[in-house]
Amino acid sequence: MLLIVSNRDDLAADFMITRLEEKGIDYFRLDSEDAANLSYSIHCDSSGIDSLLRSEFREAPLASVDAVWYRRAIHPVGLDDVPAEFRRFAGQELRYLLEGLLPETGGARWVNPIGATERAERKVRQLALAPHYGLQIPATIISSDSRELQAFAKQHGRVICKPISQGLVATRSQWFAVRTWEVMEGDLAELAFCAFPTLLQKLVPKGLDIRLTIIGDRAFPVAIETAPDADIDWRSCPNDLIYRPCTLPEPVVDNCKKLLKALDLVYGAFDFVQSPEGELFFLEVNPAGEWAWLELELDLPLRDAFIDLFNPKHQTGS
């Protein structure tokens, strides 16, 4: 059985489930929004643990789980029946229960492990590791000193600013993501605050954006073409993009696989920018990055590659 850990708005999980059902592969989906409505039976003694999760429609004896697809962290919601002062505690109790159970699944294949995913999301760690595995990165500074940031910008000319975390911001009325943008003259004084880290990188003149999706031993590089006047961050203009499969030098792909291994990951969505001269610069790797739209755009066998990774006995032959 495949255990999918995600939330209800995860379209990639929906997309994958259609293929699992086509192939008759058993699965159990655990969404954060439904965690409070699960029932569970857990028995522990010196001989081990016996545990079962039940939702309204399915049940999962965890001993039968041979793969866990960890898409998104568990953040229980729907605790309205719990007194307000205890909701945070109750949510934490439920999260710790479920996360504590998940690793006890008899040596299941994780895509990707919880701890490795959380560590790998630290972009500073990625930037520190990447050159050790032969990946070129743009000149970068992280500082809260506006004078230091201004000196970096003066040295390198055009620079971009990006979030160090996932860049998600929640207000009372909306959620939005902070994207990468080019820093204009006069911006730096506003960007730098005491004890607030600002990440700047030298802007690499863009020939192409490259998304390299690595699933186990399989690699799927895609070139992303943007309009000349498009934003620096291609994710800001999804309707004006052209995708095409491309090739990358074998040493680059091998080095990315080595970096994944160093991060204890088996899947990663790598972002590169390629200069007009053909130089490749590593930007980041997302251990839970999106991929479904690439299969829809280019008919790449990404779902089948994941199924092969979850459990070799489900080999698709694609």
CSV table of C-alpha atoms in Angstrom, one decimal:
chain,number,residue,atom,x,y,z
A,1,MET,CA,0.0,0.0,0.0
A,2,LEU,CA,1.1,3.6,-0.8
A,3,LEU,CA,0.4,6.1,2.0
A,4,ILE,CA,0.0,9.7,0.6
A,5,VAL,CA,0.6,12.5,3.1
A,6,SER,CA,-0.6,15.8,1.8
A,7,ASN,CA,-3.6,18.2,2.0
A,8,ARG,CA,-6.8,18.6,0.1
A,9,ASP,CA,-5.6,21.3,-2.4
A,10,ASP,CA,-2.7,19.1,-3.7
A,11,LEU,CA,-3.5,18.7,-7.4
A,12,ALA,CA,-0.4,16.6,-7.9
A,13,ALA,CA,-1.8,14.1,-5.5
A,14,ASP,CA,-5.1,14.1,-7.2
A,15,PHE,CA,-3.3,13.6,-10.6
A,16,MET,CA,-1.3,10.7,-9.2
A,17,ILE,CA,-4.3,9.0,-7.7
A,18,THR,CA,-6.0,8.7,-11.1
A,19,ARG,CA,-3.0,6.7,-12.3
A,20,LEU,CA,-2.9,4.5,-9.1
A,21,GLU,CA,-6.6,3.7,-9.7
A,22,GLU,CA,-5.9,2.9,-13.3
A,23,LYS,CA,-3.3,0.4,-12.3
A,24,GLY,CA,-5.2,-1.0,-9.3
A,25,ILE,CA,-2.5,0.1,-6.8
A,26,ASP,CA,-3.8,0.4,-3.2
A,27,TYR,CA,-3.4,3.7,-1.5
A,28,PHE,CA,-4.4,5.7,1.6
A,29,ARG,CA,-4.5,9.5,1.5
A,30,LEU,CA,-3.9,11.3,4.7
A,31,ASP,CA,-4.7,15.0,4.3
A,32,SER,CA,-4.1,17.5,7.1
A,33,GLU,CA,-7.7,18.7,6.9
A,34,ASP,CA,-8.9,15.2,7.7
A,35,ALA,CA,-6.4,14.3,10.4
A,36,ALA,CA,-8.8,15.3,13.2
A,37,ASN,CA,-11.5,13.0,11.8
A,38,LEU,CA,-9.3,9.8,11.6
A,39,SER,CA,-9.8,6.9,13.9
A,40,TYR,CA,-6.8,4.9,14.9
A,41,SER,CA,-5.9,1.8,16.8
A,42,ILE,CA,-2.4,1.6,18.1
A,43,HIS,CA,-1.0,-1.2,20.3
A,44,CYS,CA,2.6,-1.2,21.5
A,45,ASP,CA,4.6,-3.6,23.6
A,46,SER,CA,8.1,-5.0,23.8
A,47,SER,CA,7.5,-7.1,20.7
A,48,GLY,CA,6.6,-4.0,18.5
A,49,ILE,CA,3.8,-1.8,17.4
A,50,ASP,CA,0.5,-2.7,15.6
A,51,SER,CA,-1.3,0.3,14.2
A,52,LEU,CA,-4.3,1.0,12.0
A,53,LEU,CA,-5.6,4.3,10.5
A,54,ARG,CA,-9.2,4.6,9.3
A,55,SER,CA,-10.9,7.3,7.3
A,56,GLU,CA,-14.5,7.5,6.2
A,57,PHE,CA,-13.8,5.5,3.1
A,58,ARG,CA,-10.5,3.6,3.6
A,59,GLU,CA,-8.3,2.0,6.2
A,60,ALA,CA,-4.5,1.5,6.4
A,61,PRO,CA,-2.8,-1.1,8.5
A,62,LEU,CA,0.5,0.6,8.7
A,63,ALA,CA,2.3,-2.8,8.6
A,64,SER,CA,1.0,-3.1,5.0
A,65,VAL,CA,2.5,0.2,3.9
A,66,ASP,CA,5.4,-0.3,1.6
A,67,ALA,CA,5.8,3.3,0.5
A,68,VAL,CA,5.1,6.8,1.9
A,69,TRP,CA,4.8,9.8,-0.5
A,70,TYR,CA,5.4,12.7,1.8
A,71,ARG,CA,4.1,15.6,-0.2
A,72,ARG,CA,3.2,18.1,2.5
A,73,ALA,CA,3.7,18.4,6.3
A,74,ILE,CA,0.9,17.5,8.6
A,75,HIS,CA,-0.8,20.5,10.1
A,76,PRO,CA,-4.1,19.4,11.6
A,77,VAL,CA,-7.1,21.7,11.2
A,78,GLY,CA,-10.8,21.3,12.0
A,79,LEU,CA,-10.4,21.3,15.8
A,80,ASP,CA,-13.3,23.6,16.4
A,81,ASP,CA,-14.8,21.3,19.0
A,82,VAL,CA,-11.6,21.8,21.1
A,83,PRO,CA,-11.6,24.8,23.5
A,84,ALA,CA,-9.7,27.6,21.8
A,85,GLU,CA,-6.9,27.7,24.4
A,86,PHE,CA,-6.2,24.0,23.8
A,87,ARG,CA,-6.4,23.9,20.0
A,88,ARG,CA,-2.7,24.4,19.4
A,89,PHE,CA,-1.8,21.7,21.9
A,90,ALA,CA,-4.4,19.3,20.4
A,91,GLY,CA,-3.1,19.9,16.9
A,92,GLN,CA,0.4,19.3,18.0
A,93,GLU,CA,-0.6,16.1,19.8
A,94,LEU,CA,-2.2,14.8,16.7
A,95,ARG,CA,0.7,15.8,14.4
A,96,TYR,CA,3.2,14.2,16.7
A,97,LEU,CA,1.1,11.1,16.9
A,98,LEU,CA,0.9,10.7,13.2
A,99,GLU,CA,4.4,11.7,12.4
A,100,GLY,CA,5.6,9.3,15.1
A,101,LEU,CA,3.6,6.5,13.6
A,102,LEU,CA,4.6,7.0,10.0
A,103,PRO,CA,8.3,5.9,10.2
A,104,GLU,CA,7.2,2.7,11.9
A,105,THR,CA,6.0,1.1,8.6
A,106,GLY,CA,8.4,-1.9,8.2
A,107,GLY,CA,11.1,-0.3,6.2
A,108,ALA,CA,8.8,1.5,3.7
A,109,ARG,CA,10.3,3.5,0.9
A,110,TRP,CA,10.0,7.2,1.6
A,111,VAL,CA,9.7,9.9,-1.1
A,112,ASN,CA,11.1,11.9,0.6
A,113,PRO,CA,11.8,11.2,4.3
A,114,ILE,CA,10.3,13.8,6.7
A,115,GLY,CA,13.5,14.9,8.4
A,116,ALA,CA,15.5,15.0,5.1
A,117,THR,CA,12.8,17.1,3.5
A,118,GLU,CA,12.8,19.6,6.3
A,119,ARG,CA,16.6,19.9,6.3
A,120,ALA,CA,16.8,20.1,2.5
A,121,GLU,CA,14.4,23.0,2.4
A,122,ARG,CA,17.1,25.2,3.9
A,123,LYS,CA,18.4,27.0,0.9
A,124,VAL,CA,21.6,28.2,2.6
A,125,ARG,CA,22.5,24.5,3.2
A,126,GLN,CA,21.9,23.8,-0.5
A,127,LEU,CA,24.1,26.7,-1.6
A,128,ALA,CA,26.8,25.5,0.8
A,129,LEU,CA,26.7,21.9,-0.6
A,130,ALA,CA,26.2,22.5,-4.3
A,131,PRO,CA,29.7,23.6,-5.2
A,132,HIS,CA,31.1,20.4,-3.4
A,133,TYR,CA,29.2,18.4,-6.0
A,134,GLY,CA,30.4,20.3,-9.1
A,135,LEU,CA,27.4,22.7,-9.4
A,136,GLN,CA,28.1,26.3,-10.2
A,137,ILE,CA,26.1,28.9,-8.2
A,138,PRO,CA,25.7,32.7,-8.7
A,139,ALA,CA,27.7,34.9,-6.3
A,140,THR,CA,25.5,35.3,-3.2
A,141,ILE,CA,25.3,37.3,0.0
A,142,ILE,CA,23.0,37.0,3.0
A,143,SER,CA,23.2,39.9,5.4
A,144,SER,CA,21.2,42.3,7.5
A,145,ASP,CA,23.8,45.1,7.0
A,146,SER,CA,22.5,47.5,4.3
A,147,ARG,CA,26.0,48.8,3.7
A,148,GLU,CA,27.3,45.3,2.9
A,149,LEU,CA,24.3,44.6,0.7
A,150,GLN,CA,24.8,47.9,-1.2
A,151,ALA,CA,28.5,47.1,-1.7
A,152,PHE,CA,27.6,43.7,-3.1
A,153,ALA,CA,25.1,45.2,-5.5
A,154,LYS,CA,27.7,47.8,-6.6
A,155,GLN,CA,30.3,45.1,-7.2
A,156,HIS,CA,28.0,42.9,-9.3
A,157,GLY,CA,25.7,45.4,-11.0
A,158,ARG,CA,22.3,43.7,-11.5
A,159,VAL,CA,21.3,41.6,-8.5
A,160,ILE,CA,18.1,39.7,-7.5
A,161,CYS,CA,16.5,39.2,-4.1
A,162,LYS,CA,14.8,36.0,-3.1
A,163,PRO,CA,13.3,34.5,0.1
A,164,ILE,CA,15.5,32.1,2.2
A,165,SER,CA,12.4,30.1,3.2
A,166,GLN,CA,9.5,29.0,1.0
A,167,GLY,CA,8.4,32.6,0.9
A,168,LEU,CA,4.7,32.0,1.9
A,169,VAL,CA,3.0,34.9,3.6
A,170,ALA,CA,-0.4,34.7,5.3
A,171,THR,CA,-2.6,37.7,6.0
A,172,ARG,CA,-6.1,37.8,7.4
A,173,SER,CA,-7.5,37.9,3.8
A,174,GLN,CA,-5.1,35.9,1.7
A,175,TRP,CA,-2.1,33.7,1.2
A,176,PHE,CA,0.6,34.6,-1.3
A,177,ALA,CA,4.2,33.7,-2.2
A,178,VAL,CA,7.1,36.1,-2.2
A,179,ARG,CA,8.9,35.5,-5.6
A,180,THR,CA,12.4,36.3,-6.8
A,181,TRP,CA,12.7,39.9,-8.1
A,182,GLU,CA,15.4,42.2,-9.4
A,183,VAL,CA,16.5,44.8,-6.9
A,184,MET,CA,16.4,48.3,-8.2
A,185,GLU,CA,18.6,51.2,-7.1
A,186,GLY,CA,17.3,52.6,-3.8
A,187,ASP,CA,15.6,49.3,-2.7
A,188,LEU,CA,18.3,48.1,-0.5
A,189,ALA,CA,17.7,50.5,2.3
A,190,GLU,CA,14.2,49.2,2.6
A,191,LEU,CA,15.1,45.6,2.3
A,192,ALA,CA,17.6,45.4,5.1
A,193,PHE,CA,16.3,45.5,8.7
A,194,CYS,CA,18.1,44.8,12.0
A,195,ALA,CA,18.4,41.0,12.5
A,196,PHE,CA,16.4,40.4,9.3
A,197,PRO,CA,18.3,38.4,6.7
A,198,THR,CA,18.3,39.5,3.0
A,199,LEU,CA,19.6,37.2,0.3
A,200,LEU,CA,21.0,38.8,-2.8
A,201,GLN,CA,22.5,37.0,-5.8
A,202,LYS,CA,24.2,38.3,-8.9
A,203,LEU,CA,21.7,38.2,-11.7
A,204,VAL,CA,22.7,35.7,-14.4
A,205,PRO,CA,21.6,37.0,-17.8
A,206,LYS,CA,19.0,34.5,-18.9
A,207,GLY,CA,19.1,32.4,-21.9
A,208,LEU,CA,16.8,29.7,-20.5
A,209,ASP,CA,15.3,28.5,-17.3
A,210,ILE,CA,15.8,24.7,-16.7
A,211,ARG,CA,13.7,22.5,-14.5
A,212,LEU,CA,15.4,19.1,-13.9
A,213,THR,CA,13.1,16.6,-12.2
A,214,ILE,CA,15.0,13.6,-10.8
A,215,ILE,CA,12.9,10.7,-9.6
A,216,GLY,CA,15.1,7.9,-8.3
A,217,ASP,CA,17.6,7.2,-11.1
A,218,ARG,CA,15.5,8.9,-13.8
A,219,ALA,CA,16.1,12.4,-14.9
A,220,PHE,CA,13.7,14.7,-16.9
A,221,PRO,CA,15.2,18.0,-17.9
A,222,VAL,CA,12.9,20.6,-19.4
A,223,ALA,CA,13.8,24.0,-20.9
A,224,ILE,CA,11.4,26.9,-20.0
A,225,GLU,CA,11.3,29.8,-22.4
A,226,THR,CA,10.0,33.1,-21.2
A,227,ALA,CA,9.2,36.4,-23.1
A,228,PRO,CA,12.1,38.9,-23.2
A,229,ASP,CA,10.2,41.3,-20.9
A,230,ALA,CA,9.0,38.6,-18.5
A,231,ASP,CA,9.6,38.7,-14.8
A,232,ILE,CA,12.8,37.3,-13.4
A,233,ASP,CA,10.8,34.5,-11.7
A,234,TRP,CA,9.2,32.4,-14.4
A,235,ARG,CA,6.5,31.2,-11.9
A,236,SER,CA,5.0,34.7,-12.0
A,237,CYS,CA,3.9,34.3,-15.6
A,238,PRO,CA,2.7,30.7,-16.0
A,239,ASN,CA,0.5,31.5,-19.0
A,240,ASP,CA,3.3,32.9,-21.2
A,241,LEU,CA,5.8,30.1,-21.0
A,242,ILE,CA,7.0,27.6,-23.6
A,243,TYR,CA,8.2,24.2,-22.4
A,244,ARG,CA,10.3,21.7,-24.3
A,245,PRO,CA,12.3,18.6,-23.3
A,246,CYS,CA,16.0,19.3,-23.4
A,247,THR,CA,19.3,17.5,-22.6
A,248,LEU,CA,21.8,18.4,-20.0
A,249,PRO,CA,25.5,17.3,-19.8
A,250,GLU,CA,25.7,13.9,-18.1
A,251,PRO,CA,28.1,15.2,-15.5
A,252,VAL,CA,25.6,17.8,-14.4
A,253,VAL,CA,22.8,15.2,-14.0
A,254,ASP,CA,25.2,12.9,-12.1
A,255,ASN,CA,26.2,15.8,-9.8
A,256,CYS,CA,22.6,16.6,-9.1
A,257,LYS,CA,22.0,12.9,-8.2
A,258,LYS,CA,25.0,13.1,-5.8
A,259,LEU,CA,23.6,16.2,-4.2
A,260,LEU,CA,20.3,14.5,-3.8
A,261,LYS,CA,22.0,11.6,-2.1
A,262,ALA,CA,23.9,14.0,0.2
A,263,LEU,CA,20.6,15.5,1.2
A,264,ASP,CA,19.1,12.0,1.8
A,265,LEU,CA,16.5,12.5,-0.9
A,266,VAL,CA,15.3,10.3,-3.7
A,267,TYR,CA,13.3,12.9,-5.5
A,268,GLY,CA,14.1,16.6,-6.3
A,269,ALA,CA,13.0,19.4,-8.6
A,270,PHE,CA,16.1,21.3,-9.5
A,271,ASP,CA,16.0,24.8,-10.9
A,272,PHE,CA,18.8,26.1,-13.1
A,273,VAL,CA,19.3,29.3,-15.1
A,274,GLN,CA,21.3,29.0,-18.3
A,275,SER,CA,23.2,32.0,-19.5
A,276,PRO,CA,23.1,33.0,-23.3
A,277,GLU,CA,26.6,31.5,-23.5
A,278,GLY,CA,25.4,28.2,-22.2
A,279,GLU,CA,26.7,28.3,-18.6
A,280,LEU,CA,24.5,26.5,-16.1
A,281,PHE,CA,23.9,28.0,-12.6
A,282,PHE,CA,22.2,26.0,-9.9
A,283,LEU,CA,19.6,28.0,-8.0
A,284,GLU,CA,17.9,25.5,-5.7
A,285,VAL,CA,16.3,22.0,-5.4
A,286,ASN,CA,12.8,21.6,-4.0
A,287,PRO,CA,12.4,18.3,-2.2
A,288,ALA,CA,8.6,18.5,-2.6
A,289,GLY,CA,8.4,20.5,-5.8
A,290,GLU,CA,5.6,20.5,-8.3
A,291,TRP,CA,5.8,18.4,-11.4
A,292,ALA,CA,2.3,17.4,-12.6
A,293,TRP,CA,2.0,20.3,-15.1
A,294,LEU,CA,5.1,19.1,-16.9
A,295,GLU,CA,3.5,15.7,-17.5
A,296,LEU,CA,0.4,17.4,-18.8
A,297,GLU,CA,2.3,19.8,-21.0
A,298,LEU,CA,4.9,17.4,-22.4
A,299,ASP,CA,3.5,13.9,-21.8
A,300,LEU,CA,6.5,12.9,-19.7
A,301,PRO,CA,6.1,9.7,-17.7
A,302,LEU,CA,6.5,11.3,-14.3
A,303,ARG,CA,3.7,9.5,-12.5
A,304,ASP,CA,5.0,6.1,-13.8
A,305,ALA,CA,8.5,7.0,-12.6
A,306,PHE,CA,7.1,7.8,-9.1
A,307,ILE,CA,5.2,4.5,-9.1
A,308,ASP,CA,8.4,2.6,-10.0
A,309,LEU,CA,10.2,4.4,-7.2
A,310,PHE,CA,7.5,3.7,-4.6
A,311,ASN,CA,7.8,0.0,-5.2
A,312,PRO,CA,9.8,-1.8,-7.9
A,313,LYS,CA,7.1,-4.6,-8.1
A,314,HIS,CA,4.8,-2.0,-9.7
A,315,GLN,CA,7.3,-1.5,-12.6
A,316,THR,CA,5.4,0.3,-15.4
A,317,GLY,CA,7.7,-0.4,-18.3
A,318,SER,CA,7.3,3.2,-19.4
